[in-house]
Coordinates of C-alpha atoms and ligand atoms in Angstrom, one line a residue:
M179 CA -0.3 -0.3 0.2
K180 CA 2.8 2.4 0.8
T181 CA 4.6 1.8 -2.6
A182 CA 1.7 1.7 -4.1
L183 CA 0.7 5.8 -3.0
A184 CA 4.9 6.3 -3.5
A185 CA 4.3 5.3 -7.1
L186 CA 1.6 7.8 -7.3
G187 CA 3.2 10.2 -5.8
L188 CA 1.2 10.4 -2.8
A189 CA 2.4 11.6 0.6
L190 CA 0.8 9.2 3.4
L191 CA -1.1 11.9 5.8
P192 CA -3.0 10.9 8.6
S193 CA -7.3 11.3 7.1
P194 CA -8.8 13.8 8.9
A195 CA -11.1 11.3 11.1
A196 CA -8.0 9.9 12.1
A197 CA -6.6 12.6 13.2
Q198 CA -9.9 13.6 15.8
T199 CA -9.6 12.2 19.2
P200 CA -11.8 9.4 19.8
D201 CA -15.1 9.8 21.3
T202 CA -16.1 6.2 22.4
L203 CA -14.2 3.6 25.0
R204 CA -13.6 0.8 22.3
D205 CA -12.0 3.6 20.0
A206 CA -9.8 5.2 22.7
F207 CA -8.4 1.9 24.4
D208 CA -8.5 -0.2 20.4
Q209 CA -4.6 -0.5 21.1
C210 CA -4.9 -1.5 24.7
F211 CA -7.1 -4.0 25.7
L212 CA -11.1 -4.5 25.3
V213 CA -13.4 -2.0 26.8
G214 CA -16.7 -4.2 27.9
T215 CA -20.1 -3.8 29.8
A216 CA -22.7 -6.2 31.8
L217 CA -26.3 -6.4 30.1
N218 CA -29.1 -7.6 32.4
R219 CA -31.8 -8.8 30.5
W220 CA -33.7 -6.1 29.5
F221 CA -31.2 -4.5 28.3
I222 CA -30.2 -7.8 26.3
A223 CA -33.8 -8.1 25.1
D224 CA -34.0 -4.4 23.9
E225 CA -36.5 -3.1 26.0
V226 CA -34.7 0.0 26.9
P227 CA -34.9 2.3 23.6
G228 CA -31.7 3.7 22.3
L229 CA -29.5 1.1 24.9
L230 CA -28.1 -1.7 22.8
D231 CA -27.0 1.3 20.3
F232 CA -25.1 3.3 22.8
V233 CA -23.5 0.1 24.1
G234 CA -22.5 -1.2 20.6
D235 CA -21.1 2.6 20.3
Q236 CA -19.0 2.4 23.1
F237 CA -18.1 -0.7 24.5
S238 CA -16.1 -4.0 22.6
A239 CA -16.8 -6.3 24.7
V240 CA -19.9 -7.9 26.4
T241 CA -21.1 -9.8 29.4
A242 CA -24.1 -11.2 30.3
E243 CA -25.0 -9.8 33.8
N244 CA -27.4 -12.6 34.9
A245 CA -28.1 -14.6 31.8
M246 CA -25.7 -17.5 31.6
K247 CA -25.4 -18.5 35.2
W248 CA -26.2 -21.8 35.7
G249 CA -29.9 -20.9 38.0
R250 CA -30.5 -18.9 34.5
I251 CA -29.5 -21.0 31.7
H252 CA -29.7 -24.3 33.2
P253 CA -33.0 -24.0 35.9
E254 CA -34.2 -27.5 35.4
E255 CA -32.1 -30.8 35.3
G256 CA -31.9 -30.8 31.0
Q257 CA -33.9 -27.4 30.5
Y258 CA -31.3 -25.1 28.9
A259 CA -32.9 -21.1 28.6
V260 CA -30.7 -19.6 26.2
A261 CA -33.2 -17.5 24.5
I262 CA -31.7 -14.3 26.1
P263 CA -27.7 -15.4 25.8
D264 CA -28.5 -16.4 22.0
R265 CA -29.8 -12.8 21.7
L266 CA -26.5 -11.3 23.9
V267 CA -24.4 -13.0 21.4
S268 CA -26.1 -12.2 18.4
F269 CA -26.0 -8.5 19.2
A270 CA -21.9 -9.2 19.9
Q271 CA -21.5 -10.5 16.7
A272 CA -23.5 -8.0 14.9
N273 CA -21.3 -5.1 16.4
D274 CA -17.9 -7.0 16.6
M275 CA -18.0 -7.3 20.2
A276 CA -16.3 -10.1 22.4
V277 CA -18.4 -11.9 24.7
V278 CA -17.7 -13.1 28.0
G279 CA -19.3 -15.9 29.0
H280 CA -19.9 -15.5 32.9
T281 CA -19.7 -18.1 34.6
L282 CA -20.0 -21.6 34.6
V283 CA -19.2 -23.3 38.5
W284 CA -20.1 -21.1 41.4
H285 CA -20.9 -21.6 44.7
S286 CA -23.9 -19.1 44.2
Q287 CA -26.8 -19.1 41.7
T288 CA -26.7 -23.1 41.2
P289 CA -29.8 -24.6 41.9
D290 CA -30.2 -27.2 44.6
W291 CA -31.1 -30.1 42.2
V292 CA -27.6 -30.2 40.8
F293 CA -26.3 -31.2 44.3
E294 CA -28.6 -33.5 45.1
G295 CA -28.8 -37.4 44.5
E296 CA -31.8 -40.0 44.7
G297 CA -33.5 -39.1 47.7
G298 CA -32.5 -35.3 48.5
Q299 CA -28.6 -37.1 50.1
P300 CA -25.8 -35.3 48.6
A301 CA -25.0 -36.3 45.1
S302 CA -21.8 -38.3 44.8
R303 CA -18.8 -37.3 43.0
E304 CA -19.4 -38.9 39.8
L305 CA -23.2 -37.8 39.6
L306 CA -21.8 -33.9 40.4
L307 CA -18.9 -34.2 38.0
G308 CA -21.1 -35.5 35.3
R309 CA -23.5 -32.9 35.8
M310 CA -21.0 -30.1 35.8
K311 CA -19.3 -31.8 32.4
D312 CA -22.9 -31.8 31.2
H313 CA -23.4 -28.2 31.7
I314 CA -20.1 -27.7 30.6
D315 CA -21.0 -29.0 27.2
T316 CA -24.1 -28.1 26.4
V317 CA -23.3 -24.2 27.4
V318 CA -19.8 -23.8 26.2
G319 CA -20.8 -26.3 23.0
R320 CA -23.6 -24.2 22.0
Y321 CA -21.4 -21.4 21.6
R322 CA -18.5 -22.8 20.5
G323 CA -16.2 -20.4 18.6
R324 CA -18.8 -17.4 19.5
V325 CA -17.7 -16.5 23.0
H326 CA -14.1 -15.1 23.5
G327 CA -13.3 -16.5 27.2
W328 CA -15.4 -18.0 29.9
D329 CA -15.3 -17.5 33.4
V330 CA -14.8 -21.0 34.3
V331 CA -14.7 -21.0 38.2
N332 CA -15.9 -18.1 40.0
E333 CA -15.1 -17.4 43.4
A334 CA -13.5 -20.5 45.0
I335 CA -10.9 -18.5 47.2
L336 CA -11.7 -16.6 50.2
D337 CA -10.1 -13.3 51.4
D338 CA -7.7 -14.8 54.0
G339 CA -6.4 -17.4 51.0
S340 CA -8.1 -20.6 52.4
W341 CA -10.6 -22.5 50.3
R342 CA -14.5 -21.1 50.2
P343 CA -16.4 -24.2 51.5
S344 CA -18.9 -25.1 48.9
K345 CA -20.9 -28.1 47.5
W346 CA -18.3 -28.2 44.5
R347 CA -15.5 -28.5 46.9
E348 CA -17.5 -30.9 49.2
Q349 CA -18.9 -33.6 47.1
I350 CA -16.2 -33.6 44.4
G351 CA -13.1 -32.4 46.0
P352 CA -10.4 -30.2 45.6
D353 CA -10.0 -30.8 41.6
F354 CA -13.3 -29.6 41.1
V355 CA -11.9 -26.6 39.8
E356 CA -9.1 -28.6 37.5
Q357 CA -11.9 -30.7 36.2
A358 CA -14.1 -27.8 35.4
F359 CA -11.4 -25.7 33.4
R360 CA -10.7 -29.2 31.5
F361 CA -14.3 -29.7 30.5
A362 CA -14.5 -26.2 28.9
H363 CA -11.5 -26.8 26.9
E364 CA -13.1 -30.0 25.6
A365 CA -16.0 -28.1 24.6
D366 CA -14.1 -24.9 22.7
P367 CA -10.7 -25.6 22.7
K368 CA -10.3 -21.9 21.2
A369 CA -11.9 -19.8 23.9
E370 CA -10.2 -18.3 26.8
L371 CA -10.7 -19.8 29.9
Y372 CA -10.2 -17.5 33.2
Y373 CA -10.4 -17.8 37.2
N374 CA -12.5 -15.4 38.3
D375 CA -12.4 -13.4 41.5
Y376 CA -13.5 -10.5 44.0
N377 CA -11.0 -8.9 46.4
M378 CA -8.8 -10.2 44.5
T379 CA -6.6 -7.4 45.8
A380 CA -6.6 -8.6 49.7
P381 CA -2.6 -10.0 49.9
G382 CA -4.0 -13.7 51.7
K383 CA -6.5 -13.8 48.4
R384 CA -3.9 -12.8 45.9
D385 CA -1.5 -15.5 47.5
A386 CA -3.7 -18.1 47.3
V387 CA -4.8 -17.7 43.8
V388 CA -1.2 -17.4 42.5
A389 CA -0.6 -20.5 44.2
M390 CA -3.2 -22.3 43.1
V391 CA -3.0 -21.0 39.4
K392 CA 0.7 -22.4 39.4
D393 CA -0.4 -25.4 40.7
L394 CA -3.4 -25.3 37.5
Q395 CA -0.2 -24.8 35.5
A396 CA 2.3 -27.7 36.7
K397 CA -0.9 -30.0 35.7
G398 CA -1.1 -28.8 32.5
V399 CA -4.3 -27.4 33.2
P400 CA -5.6 -25.0 30.1
I401 CA -5.9 -21.7 31.9
S402 CA -5.5 -18.3 30.0
G403 CA -6.5 -15.6 32.4
I404 CA -7.3 -14.5 35.6
G405 CA -9.9 -12.2 36.2
M406 CA -10.0 -9.6 39.0
Q407 CA -13.7 -8.2 39.4
G408 CA -12.9 -5.2 40.3
H409 CA -15.5 -3.8 43.1
F410 CA -14.1 -0.8 44.2
G411 CA -14.8 2.6 46.0
I412 CA -12.8 5.7 46.3
G413 CA -9.5 5.3 47.7
R414 CA -10.1 1.2 47.6
P415 CA -8.1 -0.1 47.2
S416 CA -5.0 1.5 47.4
M417 CA -3.0 1.8 44.4
E418 CA 0.1 -0.7 45.9
D419 CA -2.3 -3.2 46.2
F420 CA -3.6 -3.1 43.2
T421 CA -0.5 -2.9 41.0
A422 CA 1.0 -5.3 43.3
A423 CA -2.4 -7.8 42.5
L424 CA -1.8 -6.9 38.8
D425 CA 1.9 -7.8 38.7
A426 CA 1.7 -11.0 40.4
Y427 CA -1.2 -12.1 38.1
G428 CA 0.8 -10.8 35.1
S429 CA 3.9 -12.8 36.1
L430 CA 2.1 -16.4 36.0
G431 CA 2.5 -15.3 32.1
L432 CA -1.6 -14.9 32.0
K433 CA -3.5 -12.4 30.2
V434 CA -5.1 -10.5 33.2
M435 CA -8.8 -8.9 32.8
I436 CA -10.6 -6.4 35.1
T437 CA -14.3 -8.0 34.9
E438 CA -16.6 -6.5 36.8
L439 CA -15.8 -3.2 37.6
D440 CA -17.3 -0.1 39.3
V441 CA -16.3 2.3 41.9
T442 CA -19.0 3.1 44.8
V443 CA -19.6 6.6 46.0
L444 CA -21.5 5.4 49.0
P445 CA -20.4 4.7 52.1
W446 CA -19.9 0.8 53.5
P447 CA -21.5 -0.2 56.2
E448 CA -19.7 -0.5 59.4
N449 CA -19.7 -4.2 60.4
L450 CA -19.8 -5.3 56.9
A451 CA -17.0 -7.1 54.9
V452 CA -15.8 -4.9 51.9
G453 CA -16.2 -7.3 49.0
A454 CA -18.5 -8.6 46.7
D455 CA -20.3 -11.7 48.4
I456 CA -23.7 -11.2 47.7
S457 CA -25.1 -13.1 50.8
S458 CA -23.8 -9.9 52.0
A459 CA -26.5 -7.3 53.1
A460 CA -27.0 -4.7 55.9
E461 CA -30.4 -2.2 56.4
N462 CA -30.6 1.4 54.4
R463 CA -30.1 4.2 56.6
E464 CA -30.2 8.1 55.9
E465 CA -26.7 8.7 56.5
L466 CA -26.0 5.5 54.0
D467 CA -27.9 6.9 51.4
P468 CA -26.4 10.9 51.0
Y469 CA -26.5 11.3 47.0
T470 CA -30.6 11.1 46.1
D471 CA -30.5 14.6 44.8
G472 CA -27.4 13.7 42.8
L473 CA -23.8 13.3 43.1
P474 CA -21.4 16.7 44.5
E475 CA -19.1 18.2 42.2
E476 CA -16.1 17.2 44.7
V477 CA -17.3 13.5 45.0
A478 CA -17.8 13.4 41.4
R479 CA -14.3 14.8 41.2
A480 CA -13.1 12.2 43.7
Q481 CA -14.6 9.3 41.6
A482 CA -13.0 10.4 38.4
D483 CA -9.4 10.4 40.4
Q484 CA -9.5 7.1 41.2
Y485 CA -10.8 5.9 38.1
A486 CA -7.9 7.6 36.6
A487 CA -5.6 6.0 39.1
L488 CA -6.6 2.5 37.8
F489 CA -6.6 3.1 34.2
R490 CA -3.3 5.0 34.5
E491 CA -2.0 1.4 36.0
L492 CA -3.9 -0.7 33.5
V493 CA -2.7 1.2 30.7
A494 CA 1.4 0.8 32.0
R495 CA 0.6 -3.2 31.9
K496 CA -1.4 -3.5 28.1
D497 CA 0.9 -6.1 27.8
F498 CA -0.8 -8.3 29.6
V499 CA -3.6 -6.6 30.5
S500 CA -6.6 -7.6 27.8
R501 CA -10.0 -6.4 28.9
V502 CA -11.4 -4.1 31.3
T503 CA -15.7 -4.5 31.4
F504 CA -17.5 -2.3 33.7
W505 CA -20.3 -4.0 35.8
G506 CA -23.1 -2.6 34.0
V507 CA -23.7 0.3 31.7
S508 CA -25.0 3.3 33.3
D509 CA -25.7 4.5 37.3
A510 CA -29.6 3.8 36.5
D511 CA -30.2 -0.2 37.2
N512 CA -27.1 -0.8 38.3
W513 CA -26.8 -3.7 40.9
K514 CA -24.7 -1.2 43.5
N515 CA -28.3 0.2 43.9
N516 CA -29.1 -2.5 45.8
F517 CA -25.7 -4.1 46.7
P518 CA -24.6 -4.3 49.9
V519 CA -27.9 -2.1 51.0
R520 CA -31.0 -2.3 49.4
G521 CA -32.7 0.3 47.4
R522 CA -30.0 3.2 47.6
T523 CA -28.5 6.0 45.3
D524 CA -25.4 5.3 44.0
H525 CA -23.0 6.4 41.1
P526 CA -20.6 3.9 40.4
M527 CA -20.4 4.4 36.3
L528 CA -19.0 6.6 33.8
F529 CA -22.6 7.6 32.5
D530 CA -25.3 8.8 34.7
R531 CA -28.7 8.1 35.0
D532 CA -29.4 9.8 31.2
L533 CA -26.5 7.9 29.9
Q534 CA -24.6 11.5 30.0
P535 CA -20.9 11.3 30.7
K536 CA -19.4 12.0 34.2
P537 CA -16.4 13.7 34.8
A538 CA -14.7 10.0 35.6
F539 CA -15.4 9.3 31.8
D540 CA -13.4 12.3 30.9
A541 CA -10.8 10.8 33.4
V542 CA -10.9 7.5 32.0
M543 CA -10.7 8.5 28.6
A544 CA -7.1 10.9 29.2
E545 CA -5.4 8.0 30.4
A546 CA -6.2 6.5 26.9
K547 CA -2.8 8.6 25.4
G548 CA -0.6 5.4 26.9
C549 CA -2.4 3.4 24.3
S550 CA -1.4 5.4 21.0
G551 CA 1.9 4.6 19.5
G552 CA 2.3 0.6 20.2
Ligands
G3I1097 O1 -35.2 -10.2 37.5 C1 -35.6 -10.8 38.8 C2 -36.8 -10.2 38.7 O2 -38.0 -10.8 37.9 C3 -37.6 -10.3 40.4 O3 -38.6 -9.9 40.5 C4 -36.6 -10.2 41.4 C5 -36.8 -9.8 43.0 O4 -35.7 -10.2 43.5 O5 -35.3 -10.2 41.3 C6 -34.6 -10.2 40.0 O6 -33.4 -11.0 39.8 C7 -32.6 -10.1 40.5 C8 -31.3 -10.1 39.3 O7 -29.8 -9.5 39.8 C9 -31.7 -9.1 38.5 O8 -31.6 -7.9 38.9 C10 -31.7 -11.2 41.6 O9 -33.1 -11.5 42.7 C11 -30.5 -10.9 42.1 O10 -29.9 -11.7 43.0 C12 -29.6 -10.9 41.2 O11 -28.4 -10.0 41.5 C13 -27.4 -10.2 40.7 C14 -26.2 -11.1 41.5 O12 -25.1 -11.3 40.8 C15 -26.6 -12.4 41.5 O13 -26.6 -13.1 40.8 C16 -26.9 -9.3 40.0 O14 -27.7 -8.5 39.3 C17 -25.4 -9.1 39.5 O15 -25.1 -8.1 39.1 C18 -24.8 -9.7 40.4 O16 -23.3 -9.9 39.7 C19 -22.1 -10.6 40.5 C20 -21.3 -11.5 39.6 O17 -21.9 -12.5 38.9 C21 -20.3 -12.6 40.3 N1 -19.4 -11.2 41.1 C22 -20.0 -10.9 42.0 C23 -21.2 -9.6 41.5 C24 -22.2 -8.9 42.3 O18 -22.4 -9.9 43.4

């Protein structure tokens, strides 16, 4: 191309379009990593006018917030509910977006029947492993070649680094993680396969995840990436903990992703462990819900600073950071309005309730300067 242009005596000047500053996340970070979002059922079903167009413009990856969880996609033995997941995958293909499958093996949102044998007794190792394989074969197999990567195992380790007691672990044994990855690889050998968890910057969990992954790698288990969920707050995590975790996971030679990013602006209830354990809950009180009338400028600024600091470190590690996914699209309809306290008014995303960019959006976009120039 260059030679042909030179032969015609034409110089290679940037076109006016190429010289413009990108105004979407997917374009701005194109040379760094995918930027994704999570979609709930009514977004996927196109029940919110204009939302899907906005999503296709802004993001290059998409995750179903709930629709591919076991309880949703496989509620009864042998019955699969694929209408919403199918729509998500078609939407992503039409908009050249990567699909992330979330999630195959999780202690939560998995129906009781999965763990039960004859007469309601706990299912044997063989029965449960068979169900796990059948589920993974069916779900991963259905979207083979169309899902970029799967959160294969979600939240198997606690903050102190110990294994989470779960029916998967109790009834199958410690190799349930390895088995899940092997089944997923058989079902779609080209899909990326991830371990995904929250509080991945907590040193105890971080070190345990590193040890687990090294063990999986030594056994030849096909794991390709680590997902740090990223349910953060202003000043939380510290940049020291954040970068130490990124580098610890990056040193394993795997892709590292932020898979469920949000930065809450609301106070965390005292006496409640910080994290994303969905069983955590606290009662609403006025002092826990201070921004029902809107986000004060100084808080929006502090949130923007936190987002900028996070993206600065992610861009600096673009060699191994492959995706950053926000856990939602805007402040409206965001899970943080109900977690860990129901019915609050949180403002955790880059876009406000009217899909307008917030100071955090501009702050994140400014960090994309580190993506250009290879
Ligand atoms: O859709 C039903 C609605 O029909 C019903 O009337 C209503 C009654 O409560 O429930 C609605 O379903 C809720 C669903 O979100 C959609 O809003 C479920 O109760 C609620 O449990 C579910 O919460 C989800 C949660 O995972 C549990 O699966 C959140 O949306 C989702 O954001 C959250 O995501 C998890 C990740 O998968 C894993 N990492 C942590 C993250 C936060 O917990």
